[in-house]
Amino acid sequence: AHTVLPTGGGNMLLTPYGLMVAGQTTSSTTWPDSSKPYTIALLKATLKKHHQSKSSRGDDDDDGVTYNYTDPIHDFNWSWLPGFNGHDEPLHALSNGFGSYEGTVFIAGDNLVAKWSYKKRSDYFDDNKISFGRATAADNQPDYVPITENL
């Protein structure tokens, strides 16, 4: 479970990555680091491949089939915000960046001001110090990783 108790007024933020909810984890969660119990849960919505259910009726379509579109078209999945390792003091606010900071989320808490974003792996890491595995055909596309930087 991805349960957090709010510790500030601005603890929920809708972003291009999903809905972020900041707070203190509970004992029933899957958060792995009890020494940093303040973290951010992320709710992602992804489109399902739309499966149409059919029912036979002779008067609707040329093929005599009626399509039912009442099935949900999204999958909702909770996870922990990747690239954020938690904090040992309360989190109070989340804010979207704009302008040159578009795609960045700012995190504010007790003794914490940080920015979270995706960075190109090659721009952020020294390839001589970290092994990324073998090259594949997909390596011609930039590889992005989530990063939290303390400000």
XYZ file of N, CA and C in Angstrom:
453
model
N 0.838 -1.189 0.000
C 0.000 0.000 0.000
C 0.880 1.248 0.000
N 0.372 2.308 -0.578
C 1.095 3.574 -0.691
C 0.339 4.648 0.085
N 0.344 4.528 1.406
C -0.411 5.427 2.269
C 0.497 6.482 2.864
N 0.086 7.751 2.728
C 0.787 8.855 3.375
C -0.236 9.739 4.074
N 0.142 10.231 5.255
C -0.699 11.167 6.001
C -0.197 12.569 5.730
N -1.084 13.501 5.349
C -0.622 14.848 5.007
C 0.061 15.541 6.175
N 1.132 16.277 5.854
C 1.857 17.042 6.875
C 1.898 18.521 6.532
N 1.244 18.910 5.461
C 1.223 20.316 5.060
C 0.008 20.595 4.206
N -0.295 21.861 3.992
C -1.480 22.243 3.248
C -1.381 22.026 1.757
N -0.194 22.097 1.190
C -0.017 21.941 -0.252
C 0.553 20.586 -0.595
N -0.015 19.533 -0.007
C 0.609 18.224 -0.143
C 0.161 17.438 -1.369
N -0.769 17.967 -2.171
C -1.206 17.266 -3.382
C -0.942 18.150 -4.595
N -0.454 17.520 -5.667
C -0.136 18.276 -6.876
C -0.390 17.416 -8.098
N -1.155 17.953 -9.041
C -1.371 17.281 -10.310
C -0.272 17.711 -11.268
N 0.464 16.742 -11.788
C 1.600 17.003 -12.669
C 1.433 16.202 -13.956
N 2.266 16.457 -14.956
C 2.230 15.616 -16.160
C 2.589 14.152 -15.873
N 3.206 13.901 -14.734
C 3.628 12.541 -14.368
C 2.554 11.799 -13.592
N 1.548 12.511 -13.082
C 0.485 11.921 -12.288
C 0.180 12.799 -11.087
N -0.651 12.307 -10.200
C -0.999 13.017 -8.981
C 0.015 12.669 -7.903
N 0.694 13.684 -7.365
C 1.676 13.478 -6.296
C 1.036 13.853 -4.969
N 1.256 13.003 -3.956
C 0.725 13.238 -2.616
C 1.873 13.075 -1.630
N 2.206 14.177 -0.931
C 3.319 14.164 0.026
C 2.786 13.975 1.435
N 3.553 13.280 2.257
C 3.156 13.110 3.646
C 4.016 12.087 4.357
N 3.549 11.711 5.546
C 4.255 10.736 6.370
C 3.684 9.350 6.110
N 4.556 8.389 5.917
C 4.102 7.030 5.663
C 3.514 6.429 6.939
N 2.724 5.398 6.769
C 2.157 4.679 7.907
C 2.845 3.328 8.022
N 2.591 2.639 9.116
C 3.247 1.339 9.342
C 2.768 0.273 8.357
N 1.656 0.502 7.686
C 1.124 -0.506 6.761
C 1.551 -0.291 5.313
N 2.473 0.637 5.065
C 2.875 0.916 3.686
C 4.067 0.065 3.264
N 4.385 0.168 1.991
C 5.532 -0.556 1.431
C 6.783 0.309 1.370
N 6.735 1.510 1.964
C 7.897 2.402 1.938
C 9.061 1.712 2.631
N 10.245 1.624 1.970
C 11.338 0.801 2.501
C 12.226 1.456 3.564
N 12.183 2.789 3.731
C 13.152 3.446 4.616
C 12.453 4.123 5.793
N 12.383 3.435 6.929
C 11.682 3.994 8.096
C 12.441 5.159 8.724
N 13.727 5.340 8.389
C 14.474 6.477 8.923
C 14.121 7.781 8.197
N 13.468 7.666 7.037
C 13.001 8.832 6.264
C 11.530 8.606 5.925
N 10.652 8.755 6.934
C 9.243 8.386 6.733
C 8.404 9.387 5.947
N 8.964 10.527 5.562
C 8.210 11.526 4.805
C 8.568 11.392 3.338
N 7.576 11.108 2.526
C 7.849 10.842 1.122
C 6.678 11.265 0.246
N 6.719 10.874 -1.009
C 5.703 11.274 -1.982
C 5.195 10.034 -2.713
N 3.881 9.841 -2.659
C 3.234 8.774 -3.424
C 2.785 9.362 -4.762
N 2.803 8.541 -5.798
C 2.465 8.986 -7.146
C 1.369 8.097 -7.716
N 0.270 8.718 -8.126
C -0.829 8.004 -8.773
C -0.762 8.285 -10.266
N -0.531 7.221 -11.036
C -0.466 7.353 -12.492
C -1.730 6.769 -13.104
N -2.226 7.440 -14.119
C -3.352 6.924 -14.893
C -2.842 6.636 -16.300
N -3.027 5.414 -16.748
C -2.619 5.057 -18.102
C -3.836 4.556 -18.862
N -3.878 4.866 -20.144
C -4.988 4.412 -20.968
C -4.927 2.906 -21.157
N -6.078 2.272 -21.014
C -6.178 0.849 -21.328
C -6.389 0.712 -22.823
N -5.996 -0.424 -23.337
C -6.428 -0.730 -24.696
C -7.922 -0.953 -24.576
N -8.695 -0.208 -25.351
C -10.143 -0.238 -25.173
C -10.725 -1.528 -25.724
N -11.315 -2.295 -24.842
C -11.998 -3.521 -25.227
C -13.491 -3.229 -25.227
N -14.102 -3.433 -26.341
C -15.528 -3.185 -26.446
C -16.269 -4.478 -26.154
N -17.276 -4.377 -25.303
C -18.100 -5.559 -25.086
C -19.267 -5.491 -26.062
N -19.633 -6.626 -26.594
C -20.655 -6.663 -27.643
C -21.925 -7.327 -27.118
N -23.034 -6.892 -27.627
C -24.296 -7.586 -27.383
C -25.080 -7.572 -28.687
N -25.722 -8.631 -29.003
C -26.436 -8.737 -30.274
C -27.777 -8.028 -30.199
N -27.993 -7.171 -31.133
C -29.295 -6.516 -31.314
C -29.410 -6.189 -32.785
N -30.486 -6.581 -33.383
C -30.631 -6.441 -34.818
C -30.886 -5.029 -35.322
N -31.202 -4.074 -34.449
C -31.619 -2.775 -34.952
C -30.580 -1.664 -34.773
N -29.366 -1.950 -34.299
C -28.426 -0.875 -33.981
C -27.467 -0.564 -35.111
N -26.593 -1.456 -35.431
C -25.592 -1.231 -36.471
C -25.882 -2.151 -37.649
N -25.155 -1.901 -38.711
C -25.311 -2.758 -39.887
C -24.992 -4.207 -39.571
N -24.047 -4.439 -38.616
C -23.670 -5.810 -38.286
C -24.528 -6.385 -37.154
N -25.519 -5.605 -36.655
C -26.408 -6.106 -35.617
C -25.768 -6.173 -34.242
N -24.707 -5.385 -34.004
C -23.984 -5.435 -32.738
C -24.045 -4.077 -32.053
N -24.327 -4.067 -30.746
C -24.288 -2.849 -29.946
C -23.030 -2.880 -29.100
N -22.295 -1.764 -29.055
C -21.069 -1.706 -28.277
C -21.319 -0.993 -26.962
N -20.812 -1.567 -25.876
C -20.967 -1.009 -24.535
C -19.673 -0.316 -24.143
N -19.706 1.008 -23.950
C -18.518 1.778 -23.623
C -18.461 2.140 -22.132
N -19.112 1.373 -21.276
C -19.137 1.703 -19.852
C -17.931 1.161 -19.097
N -17.152 0.298 -19.713
C -15.961 -0.220 -19.040
C -14.959 0.901 -18.838
N -14.217 0.913 -17.697
C -13.225 1.972 -17.477
C -12.150 1.942 -18.559
N -11.684 3.128 -18.959
C -10.684 3.187 -20.023
C -9.293 3.533 -19.471
N -9.144 3.631 -18.146
C -7.855 3.938 -17.527
C -7.492 2.880 -16.488
N -6.210 2.649 -16.349
C -5.671 1.888 -15.226
C -5.055 2.896 -14.281
N -5.298 2.758 -12.986
C -4.735 3.641 -11.978
C -3.753 2.846 -11.133
N -2.528 3.339 -11.009
C -1.489 2.627 -10.266
C -0.752 3.579 -9.337
N -0.620 3.171 -8.062
C 0.150 3.928 -7.078
C 1.576 3.411 -7.064
N 2.512 4.327 -6.856
C 3.918 3.965 -6.668
C 4.545 5.051 -5.797
N 5.780 4.848 -5.418
C 6.536 5.899 -4.727
C 7.219 6.737 -5.791
N 7.381 8.025 -5.540
C 7.998 8.905 -6.523
C 9.433 8.436 -6.782
N 9.726 8.002 -8.004
C 11.078 7.519 -8.284
C 12.082 8.658 -8.190
N 13.266 8.360 -7.685
C 14.309 9.368 -7.582
C 14.219 10.237 -6.348
N 13.180 10.028 -5.517
C 13.056 10.756 -4.256
C 13.185 9.749 -3.126
N 14.221 9.903 -2.308
C 14.524 8.911 -1.269
C 13.870 9.192 0.066
N 12.966 10.158 0.103
C 12.291 10.488 1.344
C 13.054 11.529 2.142
N 12.461 11.931 3.279
C 13.053 12.947 4.138
C 12.739 12.578 5.582
N 13.593 13.018 6.493
C 13.384 12.667 7.896
C 12.538 13.688 8.654
N 12.082 14.743 7.964
C 11.225 15.758 8.568
C 10.038 16.018 7.642
N 8.962 16.636 8.162
C 7.733 16.801 7.378
C 7.918 17.561 6.069
N 7.126 17.146 5.082
C 7.036 17.829 3.785
C 5.788 18.696 3.818
N 5.889 19.924 3.288
C 4.775 20.855 3.398
C 4.146 21.273 2.085
N 4.900 21.290 1.001
C 4.332 21.809 -0.245
C 5.010 21.197 -1.460
N 4.226 21.047 -2.513
C 4.694 20.621 -3.827
C 4.256 21.688 -4.823
N 5.103 21.993 -5.804
C 4.759 23.022 -6.778
C 5.344 22.680 -8.143
N 4.549 22.881 -9.190
C 5.034 22.693 -10.557
C 5.934 23.858 -10.956
N 7.002 23.554 -11.677
C 7.831 24.598 -12.250
C 7.209 25.111 -13.535
N 7.643 26.276 -13.988
C 7.163 26.816 -15.256
C 8.323 27.503 -15.961
N 8.086 27.867 -17.223
C 9.151 28.480 -18.020
C 10.276 27.484 -18.235
N 11.502 27.895 -17.924
C 12.650 26.997 -18.112
C 12.631 25.826 -17.124
N 11.742 25.873 -16.132
C 11.621 24.780 -15.155
C 10.393 23.908 -15.420
N 9.796 24.030 -16.597
C 8.649 23.188 -16.930
C 9.059 21.723 -16.850
N 8.223 20.893 -16.242
C 8.538 19.480 -16.046
C 9.234 19.207 -14.730
N 9.522 20.256 -13.961
C 10.178 20.142 -12.659
C 9.129 20.275 -11.567
N 9.290 19.528 -10.478
C 8.440 19.672 -9.303
C 9.329 20.127 -8.152
N 8.913 21.201 -7.492
C 9.646 21.704 -6.335
C 9.012 21.139 -5.067
N 9.863 20.709 -4.144
C 9.434 20.066 -2.901
C 9.927 20.916 -1.742
N 9.004 21.296 -0.840
C 9.380 22.099 0.319
C 8.965 21.371 1.594
N 9.846 21.418 2.576
C 9.556 20.799 3.859
C 10.453 21.377 4.923
N 10.376 20.811 6.127
C 11.274 21.239 7.193
C 12.710 20.942 6.763
N 13.531 21.973 6.700
C 14.941 21.843 6.312
C 15.127 21.196 4.945
N 14.201 21.442 4.038
C 14.318 20.876 2.692
C 13.677 21.814 1.661
N 14.447 22.168 0.664
C 13.941 22.757 -0.573
C 14.664 21.984 -1.669
N 13.892 21.325 -2.522
C 14.495 20.465 -3.536
C 13.717 20.582 -4.832
N 14.365 20.164 -5.923
C 13.654 20.075 -7.205
C 13.802 18.656 -7.729
N 12.705 18.158 -8.239
C 12.641 16.810 -8.792
C 12.336 16.928 -10.274
N 13.058 16.174 -11.094
C 12.818 16.197 -12.539
C 13.472 14.977 -13.170
N 13.235 14.821 -14.450
C 13.933 13.813 -15.233
C 15.105 14.485 -15.929
N 16.252 13.831 -15.915
C 17.454 14.335 -16.595
C 17.967 13.252 -17.534
N 18.611 13.711 -18.605
C 19.289 12.754 -19.474
C 20.404 12.102 -18.691
N 20.451 10.793 -18.728
C 21.463 10.061 -17.969
C 22.867 10.538 -18.323
N 23.131 10.779 -19.589
C 24.480 11.183 -20.012
C 24.844 12.574 -19.509
N 23.822 13.442 -19.277
C 24.094 14.784 -18.771
C 24.359 14.789 -17.272
N 23.842 13.797 -16.577
C 23.898 13.844 -15.116
C 25.000 12.964 -14.524
N 25.258 11.826 -15.146
C 26.223 10.871 -14.597
C 27.503 10.841 -15.412
N 28.572 10.501 -14.759
C 29.844 10.258 -15.415
C 29.865 8.790 -15.817
N 29.805 8.526 -17.127
C 29.719 7.151 -17.613
C 30.905 6.291 -17.195
N 32.032 6.896 -16.833
C 33.190 6.113 -16.418
C 33.031 5.546 -15.009
N 32.120 6.105 -14.224
C 31.964 5.667 -12.838
C 30.767 4.751 -12.616
N 29.815 4.724 -13.562
C 28.602 3.941 -13.392
C 28.411 3.054 -14.604
N 28.101 1.800 -14.362
C 27.855 0.857 -15.449
C 26.366 0.819 -15.750
N 26.014 0.944 -17.021
C 24.613 0.935 -17.411
C 24.238 -0.321 -18.188
N 25.101 -1.274 -18.312
C 24.795 -2.481 -19.071
C 25.185 -2.324 -20.525
N 24.830 -3.332 -21.308
C 25.218 -3.344 -22.714
C 24.350 -2.419 -23.550
N 24.924 -1.913 -24.618
C 24.186 -1.060 -25.540
C 23.167 -1.897 -26.302
N 22.023 -1.308 -26.580
C 20.985 -1.979 -27.353
C 20.538 -1.056 -28.470
N 19.650 -1.552 -29.312
C 19.132 -0.738 -30.410
C 18.364 0.476 -29.890
N 17.829 0.377 -28.681
C 17.061 1.501 -28.116
C 17.964 2.613 -27.585
N 19.283 2.392 -27.554
C 20.195 3.381 -26.983
C 20.340 4.639 -27.832
N 19.796 4.670 -29.042
C 19.874 5.888 -29.826
C 18.881 6.936 -29.315
N 18.001 6.578 -28.377
C 17.087 7.522 -27.752
C 17.648 7.899 -26.391
N 17.481 9.161 -25.967
C 18.011 9.565 -24.664
C 17.404 8.738 -23.539
N 18.226 8.381 -22.587
C 17.786 7.618 -21.435
C 17.627 8.600 -20.282
N 16.408 8.779 -19.800
C 16.134 9.742 -18.739
C 15.977 9.033 -17.401
N 16.459 9.663 -16.353
C 16.344 9.127 -15.000
C 15.762 10.205 -14.092
N 14.942 9.795 -13.107
C 14.407 10.779 -12.159
C 15.465 11.172 -11.139
N 15.579 12.466 -10.894
C 16.621 13.013 -10.013
C 15.982 14.014 -9.046
N 16.372 13.958 -7.761
C 16.006 14.982 -6.799
C 17.274 15.711 -6.404
N 17.272 17.032 -6.554
C 18.429 17.850 -6.201
C 18.054 18.794 -5.060
N 18.815 18.753 -3.989
C 18.610 19.705 -2.894
C 19.092 21.070 -3.330
N 18.314 22.091 -3.026
C 18.689 23.456 -3.418
C 19.236 24.233 -2.237
